[in-house]
Amino acid sequence: MIKINAFKLTVIAGAAFVSLQAAAEEKLWTLSTGLNYRDTSFNQPNNKFDNESWITNLGLMRKLDSRTYLGGNIAYSNDTLKFKSFSGETEIDTPSVSAYIMRELAWGLYADGSIGYGKSQIDTNIANLNYNADSRFRTATVGLTQYIPISQNLMSNISAHYSHISSDRDRFITSLGNAVPSDGNTLSYLSLAGQLTWQLNKWSPYMRLNWNKANREFMTGTGDKDFFGYGFGARYAISTTTNIGLNLGSVFDKRNTNETNAGISLNYQF
């Protein structure tokens, strides 16, 4: 389940940066919420399956002083894995929480860190085999983001983040009476990203590109220790305190994998 957990971490830790533009004014609080959808097809030679994922989140950020922001986030996700090589599917429900802090170190340079915890309930039905299992994961991320203005209406940023995920699954017994022992694993990876954002009246369209490099496979059996992701989106200022965002993205250079993700978010300052 490492790959799924890694995606959750991205969404949770990313909440800080989604809210950064909204926090630029003098309002002390920023309330954010969002809904994301991801559809991934894995076409491994011996294991073909689809993963459909929904995740919703609610976050609150506080401006502590002119340079420091502190926030928290709660999220819930539902994953449905439909197996093509076997007759069956897995349903995974995961609530999670996280906390993060950002601080401006110099003009346009921000450091950030986040920690998170989540618990998953896994319900699997494959042919004549059924089982329920529980697992947990813990996350930690640190990073730097540098904002670089290119013109009056064009802003760029580059970032580097290091993330660590540890997860463990409880012992469970299948419907056939077989006992499966508990196990655990860890994943560490580096993310490098770049983004261009245009300011067009009330609209702020953007495009981004990121590269992820892990110390092991993101998902066991895929051979993928690194891959690229890209996305497009825009934010619209409904008022001086409220904005809405849309995004669409995918990945490339990822073995036997096709992926599409889309989302909507809302930020409100008060």
PDB file of C-alpha atoms in Angstrom:
ATOM      1  CA  MET A   1       0.000   0.000   0.000  1.00  0.00           C
ATOM      2  CA  ILE A   2       3.040   2.307  -0.167  1.00  0.00           C
ATOM      3  CA  LYS A   3       1.978   3.943  -3.403  1.00  0.00           C
ATOM      4  CA  ILE A   4      -1.445   4.877  -2.068  1.00  0.00           C
ATOM      5  CA  ASN A   5      -0.004   6.255   1.145  1.00  0.00           C
ATOM      6  CA  ALA A   6       2.515   8.328  -0.782  1.00  0.00           C
ATOM      7  CA  PHE A   7      -0.313  10.006  -2.662  1.00  0.00           C
ATOM      8  CA  LYS A   8      -2.095  10.829   0.573  1.00  0.00           C
ATOM      9  CA  LEU A   9       1.071  12.434   1.885  1.00  0.00           C
ATOM     10  CA  THR A  10       1.362  14.578  -1.226  1.00  0.00           C
ATOM     11  CA  VAL A  11      -2.153  15.895  -0.785  1.00  0.00           C
ATOM     12  CA  ILE A  12      -1.760  16.527   2.957  1.00  0.00           C
ATOM     13  CA  ALA A  13       1.641  18.230   2.784  1.00  0.00           C
ATOM     14  CA  GLY A  14       0.573  20.151  -0.309  1.00  0.00           C
ATOM     15  CA  ALA A  15      -2.251  21.846   1.588  1.00  0.00           C
ATOM     16  CA  ALA A  16       0.287  24.357   2.889  1.00  0.00           C
ATOM     17  CA  PHE A  17       1.223  25.484  -0.604  1.00  0.00           C
ATOM     18  CA  VAL A  18      -2.347  25.551  -1.871  1.00  0.00           C
ATOM     19  CA  SER A  19      -3.056  28.136   0.809  1.00  0.00           C
ATOM     20  CA  LEU A  20       0.114  30.198   0.366  1.00  0.00           C
ATOM     21  CA  GLN A  21      -1.333  32.736  -2.076  1.00  0.00           C
ATOM     22  CA  ALA A  22      -4.387  33.211   0.131  1.00  0.00           C
ATOM     23  CA  ALA A  23      -2.150  33.836   3.146  1.00  0.00           C
ATOM     24  CA  ALA A  24      -0.233  36.624   1.428  1.00  0.00           C
ATOM     25  CA  GLU A  25      -2.687  39.279   2.699  1.00  0.00           C
ATOM     26  CA  GLU A  26      -3.164  40.451   6.288  1.00  0.00           C
ATOM     27  CA  LYS A  27      -5.937  37.997   7.182  1.00  0.00           C
ATOM     28  CA  LEU A  28      -4.858  35.793  10.075  1.00  0.00           C
ATOM     29  CA  TRP A  29      -6.794  32.619   9.199  1.00  0.00           C
ATOM     30  CA  THR A  30      -7.249  30.590   6.016  1.00  0.00           C
ATOM     31  CA  LEU A  31      -9.842  27.823   5.799  1.00  0.00           C
ATOM     32  CA  SER A  32      -9.365  25.370   2.911  1.00  0.00           C
ATOM     33  CA  THR A  33     -11.218  22.349   1.607  1.00  0.00           C
ATOM     34  CA  GLY A  34     -10.994  20.197  -1.493  1.00  0.00           C
ATOM     35  CA  LEU A  35     -12.005  17.069  -3.352  1.00  0.00           C
ATOM     36  CA  ASN A  36      -9.587  15.048  -5.514  1.00  0.00           C
ATOM     37  CA  TYR A  37     -10.137  12.102  -7.844  1.00  0.00           C
ATOM     38  CA  ARG A  38      -7.444   9.772  -9.186  1.00  0.00           C
ATOM     39  CA  ASP A  39      -7.764   6.872 -11.612  1.00  0.00           C
ATOM     40  CA  THR A  40      -4.718   4.632 -12.077  1.00  0.00           C
ATOM     41  CA  SER A  41      -4.335   1.527 -14.252  1.00  0.00           C
ATOM     42  CA  PHE A  42      -1.496  -0.888 -13.507  1.00  0.00           C
ATOM     43  CA  ASN A  43      -0.631  -3.261 -16.357  1.00  0.00           C
ATOM     44  CA  GLN A  44       2.028  -5.457 -14.820  1.00  0.00           C
ATOM     45  CA  PRO A  45       2.532  -8.772 -16.653  1.00  0.00           C
ATOM     46  CA  ASN A  46       1.247 -10.870 -13.738  1.00  0.00           C
ATOM     47  CA  ASN A  47      -1.006  -8.378 -11.992  1.00  0.00           C
ATOM     48  CA  LYS A  48      -3.338  -6.035 -13.885  1.00  0.00           C
ATOM     49  CA  PHE A  49      -5.670  -3.839 -11.842  1.00  0.00           C
ATOM     50  CA  ASP A  50      -7.286  -0.407 -11.619  1.00  0.00           C
ATOM     51  CA  ASN A  51      -7.196   1.893  -8.575  1.00  0.00           C
ATOM     52  CA  GLU A  52      -9.945   4.507  -8.282  1.00  0.00           C
ATOM     53  CA  SER A  53      -9.363   6.951  -5.442  1.00  0.00           C
ATOM     54  CA  TRP A  54     -11.357   9.797  -3.891  1.00  0.00           C
ATOM     55  CA  ILE A  55      -9.949  12.045  -1.190  1.00  0.00           C
ATOM     56  CA  THR A  56     -11.480  15.036   0.579  1.00  0.00           C
ATOM     57  CA  ASN A  57      -9.779  17.334   3.072  1.00  0.00           C
ATOM     58  CA  LEU A  58     -10.447  20.226   5.429  1.00  0.00           C
ATOM     59  CA  GLY A  59      -7.604  22.445   6.582  1.00  0.00           C
ATOM     60  CA  LEU A  60      -7.065  25.507   8.772  1.00  0.00           C
ATOM     61  CA  MET A  61      -3.977  27.738   8.683  1.00  0.00           C
ATOM     62  CA  ARG A  62      -2.989  30.531  11.081  1.00  0.00           C
ATOM     63  CA  LYS A  63      -0.604  33.371  10.296  1.00  0.00           C
ATOM     64  CA  LEU A  64       1.506  33.606  13.458  1.00  0.00           C
ATOM     65  CA  ASP A  65       3.618  36.591  12.389  1.00  0.00           C
ATOM     66  CA  SER A  66       4.834  38.257   9.201  1.00  0.00           C
ATOM     67  CA  ARG A  67       6.935  35.207   8.281  1.00  0.00           C
ATOM     68  CA  THR A  68       5.424  32.154   9.975  1.00  0.00           C
ATOM     69  CA  TYR A  69       2.336  30.046   9.213  1.00  0.00           C
ATOM     70  CA  LEU A  70       1.006  27.086  11.202  1.00  0.00           C
ATOM     71  CA  GLY A  71      -1.741  24.742  10.052  1.00  0.00           C
ATOM     72  CA  GLY A  72      -3.512  21.430  10.355  1.00  0.00           C
ATOM     73  CA  ASN A  73      -5.467  19.177   8.038  1.00  0.00           C
ATOM     74  CA  ILE A  74      -7.926  16.299   8.290  1.00  0.00           C
ATOM     75  CA  ALA A  75      -8.635  14.064   5.309  1.00  0.00           C
ATOM     76  CA  TYR A  76     -10.640  11.033   4.300  1.00  0.00           C
ATOM     77  CA  SER A  77      -9.974   8.821   1.289  1.00  0.00           C
ATOM     78  CA  ASN A  78     -11.653   5.862  -0.360  1.00  0.00           C
ATOM     79  CA  ASP A  79      -9.712   3.579  -2.721  1.00  0.00           C
ATOM     80  CA  THR A  80     -11.233   0.837  -4.859  1.00  0.00           C
ATOM     81  CA  LEU A  81      -8.813  -1.637  -6.466  1.00  0.00           C
ATOM     82  CA  LYS A  82     -10.399  -3.767  -9.193  1.00  0.00           C
ATOM     83  CA  PHE A  83      -8.255  -6.715 -10.253  1.00  0.00           C
ATOM     84  CA  LYS A  84      -8.213  -7.802 -13.887  1.00  0.00           C
ATOM     85  CA  SER A  85      -5.940 -10.813 -13.410  1.00  0.00           C
ATOM     86  CA  PHE A  86      -8.195 -12.138 -10.627  1.00  0.00           C
ATOM     87  CA  SER A  87     -11.915 -11.970  -9.990  1.00  0.00           C
ATOM     88  CA  GLY A  88     -12.357  -9.495  -7.160  1.00  0.00           C
ATOM     89  CA  GLU A  89     -11.563  -6.126  -5.630  1.00  0.00           C
ATOM     90  CA  THR A  90     -10.193  -4.373  -2.546  1.00  0.00           C
ATOM     91  CA  GLU A  91     -11.837  -1.448  -0.753  1.00  0.00           C
ATOM     92  CA  ILE A  92      -9.678   0.810   1.441  1.00  0.00           C
ATOM     93  CA  ASP A  93     -11.070   3.530   3.725  1.00  0.00           C
ATOM     94  CA  THR A  94      -8.545   5.881   5.328  1.00  0.00           C
ATOM     95  CA  PRO A  95      -9.008   8.827   7.693  1.00  0.00           C
ATOM     96  CA  SER A  96      -5.850  10.846   8.392  1.00  0.00           C
ATOM     97  CA  VAL A  97      -4.617  13.973  10.172  1.00  0.00           C
ATOM     98  CA  SER A  98      -1.561  16.176   9.721  1.00  0.00           C
ATOM     99  CA  ALA A  99       0.102  19.357  10.959  1.00  0.00           C
ATOM    100  CA  TYR A 100       2.528  21.645   9.158  1.00  0.00           C
ATOM    101  CA  ILE A 101       4.549  24.813   9.625  1.00  0.00           C
ATOM    102  CA  MET A 102       5.988  27.274   7.077  1.00  0.00           C
ATOM    103  CA  ARG A 103       8.453  30.083   7.602  1.00  0.00           C
ATOM    104  CA  GLU A 104       9.908  32.656   5.216  1.00  0.00           C
ATOM    105  CA  LEU A 105      13.692  32.513   5.573  1.00  0.00           C
ATOM    106  CA  ALA A 106      14.492  35.264   3.098  1.00  0.00           C
ATOM    107  CA  TRP A 107      12.618  37.138   0.388  1.00  0.00           C
ATOM    108  CA  GLY A 108      10.528  34.521  -1.432  1.00  0.00           C
ATOM    109  CA  LEU A 109      12.305  31.556   0.219  1.00  0.00           C
ATOM    110  CA  TYR A 110      10.118  29.360   2.436  1.00  0.00           C
ATOM    111  CA  ALA A 111      11.007  26.357   4.588  1.00  0.00           C
ATOM    112  CA  ASP A 112       8.282  23.956   5.604  1.00  0.00           C
ATOM    113  CA  GLY A 113       7.752  20.747   7.527  1.00  0.00           C
ATOM    114  CA  SER A 114       4.808  18.433   8.134  1.00  0.00           C
ATOM    115  CA  ILE A 115       3.918  15.300  10.057  1.00  0.00           C
ATOM    116  CA  GLY A 116       0.897  13.055   9.561  1.00  0.00           C
ATOM    117  CA  TYR A 117      -0.850   9.923  10.737  1.00  0.00           C
ATOM    118  CA  GLY A 118      -3.495   7.748   9.095  1.00  0.00           C
ATOM    119  CA  LYS A 119      -5.275   4.440   9.617  1.00  0.00           C
ATOM    120  CA  SER A 120      -6.689   2.234   6.846  1.00  0.00           C
ATOM    121  CA  GLN A 121      -9.368  -0.439   6.889  1.00  0.00           C
ATOM    122  CA  ILE A 122      -8.786  -2.935   4.061  1.00  0.00           C
ATOM    123  CA  ASP A 123     -11.619  -5.155   2.804  1.00  0.00           C
ATOM    124  CA  THR A 124     -10.589  -7.688   0.115  1.00  0.00           C
ATOM    125  CA  ASN A 125     -12.760 -10.105  -1.887  1.00  0.00           C
ATOM    126  CA  ILE A 126     -10.894 -12.150  -4.523  1.00  0.00           C
ATOM    127  CA  ALA A 127     -12.639 -15.233  -5.936  1.00  0.00           C
ATOM    128  CA  ASN A 128     -13.110 -17.520  -2.900  1.00  0.00           C
ATOM    129  CA  LEU A 129     -10.706 -15.551  -0.713  1.00  0.00           C
ATOM    130  CA  ASN A 130     -11.996 -12.839   1.630  1.00  0.00           C
ATOM    131  CA  TYR A 131     -10.257 -10.951   4.439  1.00  0.00           C
ATOM    132  CA  ASN A 132     -10.319  -7.730   6.451  1.00  0.00           C
ATOM    133  CA  ALA A 133      -7.171  -6.043   7.715  1.00  0.00           C
ATOM    134  CA  ASP A 134      -6.097  -2.820   9.418  1.00  0.00           C
ATOM    135  CA  SER A 135      -2.972  -0.799   8.709  1.00  0.00           C
ATOM    136  CA  ARG A 136      -1.434   2.471   9.845  1.00  0.00           C
ATOM    137  CA  PHE A 137       1.029   4.932   8.355  1.00  0.00           C
ATOM    138  CA  ARG A 138       3.098   7.835   9.651  1.00  0.00           C
ATOM    139  CA  THR A 139       4.547  10.561   7.450  1.00  0.00           C
ATOM    140  CA  ALA A 140       7.125  13.332   7.741  1.00  0.00           C
ATOM    141  CA  THR A 141       8.203  15.876   5.134  1.00  0.00           C
ATOM    142  CA  VAL A 142      10.696  18.776   5.094  1.00  0.00           C
ATOM    143  CA  GLY A 143      11.460  21.089   2.226  1.00  0.00           C
ATOM    144  CA  LEU A 144      12.293  24.443   0.668  1.00  0.00           C
ATOM    145  CA  THR A 145      10.397  26.526  -1.897  1.00  0.00           C
ATOM    146  CA  GLN A 146      11.824  29.562  -3.699  1.00  0.00           C
ATOM    147  CA  TYR A 147       9.458  31.998  -5.439  1.00  0.00           C
ATOM    148  CA  ILE A 148      11.013  33.924  -8.338  1.00  0.00           C
ATOM    149  CA  PRO A 149       9.097  36.733 -10.125  1.00  0.00           C
ATOM    150  CA  ILE A 150       9.694  36.795 -13.875  1.00  0.00           C
ATOM    151  CA  SER A 151       7.487  39.757 -14.777  1.00  0.00           C
ATOM    152  CA  GLN A 152       4.663  41.776 -13.245  1.00  0.00           C
ATOM    153  CA  ASN A 153       2.138  39.042 -14.133  1.00  0.00           C
ATOM    154  CA  LEU A 154       4.315  35.921 -14.148  1.00  0.00           C
ATOM    155  CA  MET A 155       5.654  34.107 -11.083  1.00  0.00           C
ATOM    156  CA  SER A 156       7.785  30.960 -10.936  1.00  0.00           C
ATOM    157  CA  ASN A 157       8.765  28.719  -8.052  1.00  0.00           C
ATOM    158  CA  ILE A 158      11.083  25.769  -7.556  1.00  0.00           C
ATOM    159  CA  SER A 159      10.972  23.401  -4.611  1.00  0.00           C
ATOM    160  CA  ALA A 160      12.727  20.408  -3.100  1.00  0.00           C
ATOM    161  CA  HIS A 161      11.114  18.125  -0.501  1.00  0.00           C
ATOM    162  CA  TYR A 162      12.234  15.008   1.311  1.00  0.00           C
ATOM    163  CA  SER A 163       9.487  12.665   2.586  1.00  0.00           C
ATOM    164  CA  HIS A 164       9.515   9.562   4.747  1.00  0.00           C
ATOM    165  CA  ILE A 165       6.622   7.111   5.177  1.00  0.00           C
ATOM    166  CA  SER A 166       6.484   4.189   7.576  1.00  0.00           C
ATOM    167  CA  SER A 167       3.536   1.793   7.534  1.00  0.00           C
ATOM    168  CA  ASP A 168       2.519  -1.433   9.232  1.00  0.00           C
ATOM    169  CA  ARG A 169      -0.341  -3.902   8.792  1.00  0.00           C
ATOM    170  CA  ASP A 170      -1.909  -5.986  11.555  1.00  0.00           C
ATOM    171  CA  ARG A 171      -2.085  -9.774  11.530  1.00  0.00           C
ATOM    172  CA  PHE A 172      -5.301 -11.125   9.993  1.00  0.00           C
ATOM    173  CA  ILE A 173      -7.012 -14.420   9.142  1.00  0.00           C
ATOM    174  CA  THR A 174      -8.486 -15.104   5.683  1.00  0.00           C
ATOM    175  CA  SER A 175     -11.858 -16.737   4.995  1.00  0.00           C
ATOM    176  CA  LEU A 176      -9.939 -19.967   4.263  1.00  0.00           C
ATOM    177  CA  GLY A 177      -8.568 -19.984   7.810  1.00  0.00           C
ATOM    178  CA  ASN A 178      -5.020 -18.983   6.883  1.00  0.00           C
ATOM    179  CA  ALA A 179      -3.233 -16.640   9.293  1.00  0.00           C
ATOM    180  CA  VAL A 180      -1.233 -13.851   7.646  1.00  0.00           C
ATOM    181  CA  PRO A 181       1.411 -12.314   9.957  1.00  0.00           C
ATOM    182  CA  SER A 182       1.753  -8.588  10.512  1.00  0.00           C
ATOM    183  CA  ASP A 183       4.308  -6.729   8.458  1.00  0.00           C
ATOM    184  CA  GLY A 184       5.667  -3.235   7.910  1.00  0.00           C
ATOM    185  CA  ASN A 185       7.760  -1.225   5.497  1.00  0.00           C
ATOM    186  CA  THR A 186       9.198   2.229   4.905  1.00  0.00           C
ATOM    187  CA  LEU A 187       9.641   4.499   1.930  1.00  0.00           C
ATOM    188  CA  SER A 188      11.765   7.642   1.574  1.00  0.00           C
ATOM    189  CA  TYR A 189      11.742   9.828  -1.503  1.00  0.00           C
ATOM    190  CA  LEU A 190      12.891  13.180  -2.879  1.00  0.00           C
ATOM    191  CA  SER A 191      10.572  15.451  -4.888  1.00  0.00           C
ATOM    192  CA  LEU A 192      11.855  18.267  -7.109  1.00  0.00           C
ATOM    193  CA  ALA A 193       9.234  20.541  -8.661  1.00  0.00           C
ATOM    194  CA  GLY A 194       8.843  23.689 -10.733  1.00  0.00           C
ATOM    195  CA  GLN A 195       5.787  25.818 -11.441  1.00  0.00           C
ATOM    196  CA  LEU A 196       4.797  28.857 -13.516  1.00  0.00           C
ATOM    197  CA  THR A 197       1.805  30.974 -12.457  1.00  0.00           C
ATOM    198  CA  TRP A 198       0.207  33.800 -14.454  1.00  0.00           C
ATOM    199  CA  GLN A 199      -1.903  36.594 -12.927  1.00  0.00           C
ATOM    200  CA  LEU A 200      -4.711  37.462 -15.365  1.00  0.00           C
ATOM    201  CA  ASN A 201      -7.154  39.734 -13.577  1.00  0.00           C
ATOM    202  CA  LYS A 202      -9.147  37.383 -11.302  1.00  0.00           C
ATOM    203  CA  TRP A 203      -7.660  34.245 -12.867  1.00  0.00           C
ATOM    204  CA  SER A 204      -4.326  32.641 -11.924  1.00  0.00           C
ATOM    205  CA  PRO A 205      -3.589  29.752 -14.316  1.00  0.00           C
ATOM    206  CA  TYR A 206      -0.500  27.622 -13.701  1.00  0.00           C
ATOM    207  CA  MET A 207       1.484  24.666 -14.992  1.00  0.00           C
ATOM    208  CA  ARG A 208       3.813  22.428 -12.998  1.00  0.00           C
ATOM    209  CA  LEU A 209       6.334  19.616 -13.424  1.00  0.00           C
ATOM    210  CA  ASN A 210       7.804  17.390 -10.710  1.00  0.00           C
ATOM    211  CA  TRP A 211      10.262  14.491 -10.425  1.00  0.00           C
ATOM    212  CA  ASN A 212      10.153  11.902  -7.617  1.00  0.00           C
ATOM    213  CA  LYS A 213      13.066   9.626  -6.677  1.00  0.00           C
ATOM    214  CA  ALA A 214      12.698   6.930  -3.983  1.00  0.00           C
ATOM    215  CA  ASN A 215      15.079   4.648  -2.108  1.00  0.00           C
ATOM    216  CA  ARG A 216      12.967   1.647  -3.240  1.00  0.00           C
ATOM    217  CA  GLU A 217       9.986   0.889  -5.459  1.00  0.00           C
ATOM    218  CA  PHE A 218       6.990   3.157  -4.881  1.00  0.00           C
ATOM    219  CA  MET A 219       4.835   0.036  -5.275  1.00  0.00           C
ATOM    220  CA  THR A 220       6.250  -3.467  -4.886  1.00  0.00           C
ATOM    221  CA  GLY A 221       6.757  -5.323  -8.154  1.00  0.00           C
ATOM    222  CA  THR A 222       6.613  -2.293 -10.456  1.00  0.00           C
ATOM    223  CA  GLY A 223      10.331  -1.468 -10.612  1.00  0.00           C
ATOM    224  CA  ASP A 224       9.475   2.239 -10.339  1.00  0.00           C
ATOM    225  CA  LYS A 225      11.953   4.068  -8.136  1.00  0.00           C
ATOM    226  CA  ASP A 226      11.486   7.378  -9.951  1.00  0.00           C
ATOM    227  CA  PHE A 227       8.904   9.020 -12.203  1.00  0.00           C
ATOM    228  CA  PHE A 228       7.710  12.410 -13.470  1.00  0.00           C
ATOM    229  CA  GLY A 229       4.389  14.098 -12.821  1.00  0.00           C
ATOM    230  CA  TYR A 230       2.813  17.133 -14.472  1.00  0.00           C
ATOM    231  CA  GLY A 231      -0.311  19.205 -14.065  1.00  0.00           C
ATOM    232  CA  PHE A 232      -2.291  22.242 -15.128  1.00  0.00           C
ATOM    233  CA  GLY A 233      -4.784  24.317 -13.196  1.00  0.00           C
ATOM    234  CA  ALA A 234      -6.181  27.711 -12.348  1.00  0.00           C
ATOM    235  CA  ARG A 235      -7.462  29.655  -9.372  1.00  0.00           C
ATOM    236  CA  TYR A 236     -10.279  32.190  -9.590  1.00  0.00           C
ATOM    237  CA  ALA A 237     -10.760  35.015  -7.079  1.00  0.00           C
ATOM    238  CA  ILE A 238     -14.448  35.053  -6.200  1.00  0.00           C
ATOM    239  CA  SER A 239     -13.768  37.939  -3.815  1.00  0.00           C
ATOM    240  CA  THR A 240     -10.829  39.447  -1.943  1.00  0.00           C
ATOM    241  CA  THR A 241     -11.171  36.707   0.693  1.00  0.00           C
ATOM    242  CA  THR A 242     -12.382  33.686  -1.310  1.00  0.00           C
ATOM    243  CA  ASN A 243     -10.895  31.778  -4.236  1.00  0.00           C
ATOM    244  CA  ILE A 244     -11.648  28.496  -5.972  1.00  0.00           C
ATOM    245  CA  GLY A 245      -9.186  26.255  -7.802  1.00  0.00           C
ATOM    246  CA  LEU A 246      -9.288  23.475 -10.403  1.00  0.00           C
ATOM    247  CA  ASN A 247      -6.453  21.135 -11.356  1.00  0.00           C
ATOM    248  CA  LEU A 248      -5.741  18.273 -13.766  1.00  0.00           C
ATOM    249  CA  GLY A 249      -2.609  16.106 -13.853  1.00  0.00           C
ATOM    250  CA  SER A 250      -0.934  12.848 -14.815  1.00  0.00           C
ATOM    251  CA  VAL A 251       2.415  11.021 -14.775  1.00  0.00           C
ATOM    252  CA  PHE A 252       4.905   9.808 -17.373  1.00  0.00           C
ATOM    253  CA  ASP A 253       7.988   7.599 -17.465  1.00  0.00           C
ATOM    254  CA  LYS A 254       6.237   5.267 -15.012  1.00  0.00           C
ATOM    255  CA  ARG A 255       6.355   1.591 -15.950  1.00  0.00           C
ATOM    256  CA  ASN A 256       3.102  -0.183 -16.849  1.00  0.00           C
ATOM    257  CA  THR A 257       1.075   2.687 -15.396  1.00  0.00           C
ATOM    258  CA  ASN A 258      -1.547   5.086 -16.752  1.00  0.00           C
ATOM    259  CA  GLU A 259      -2.847   7.758 -14.403  1.00  0.00           C
ATOM    260  CA  THR A 260      -5.181  10.746 -14.380  1.00  0.00           C
ATOM    261  CA  ASN A 261      -6.027  12.991 -11.436  1.00  0.00           C
ATOM    262  CA  ALA A 262      -8.327  15.975 -11.059  1.00  0.00           C
ATOM    263  CA  GLY A 263      -9.430  18.152  -8.183  1.00  0.00           C
ATOM    264  CA  ILE A 264     -11.313  21.177  -6.943  1.00  0.00           C
ATOM    265  CA  SER A 265     -10.450  23.314  -3.908  1.00  0.00           C
ATOM    266  CA  LEU A 266     -11.787  26.336  -2.045  1.00  0.00           C
ATOM    267  CA  ASN A 267      -9.927  28.806   0.215  1.00  0.00           C
ATOM    268  CA  TYR A 268     -11.496  31.384   2.503  1.00  0.00           C
ATOM    269  CA  GLN A 269      -9.640  34.032   4.539  1.00  0.00           C
ATOM    270  CA  PHE A 270     -10.952  35.580   7.696  1.00  0.00           C
TER     271      PHE A 270
END
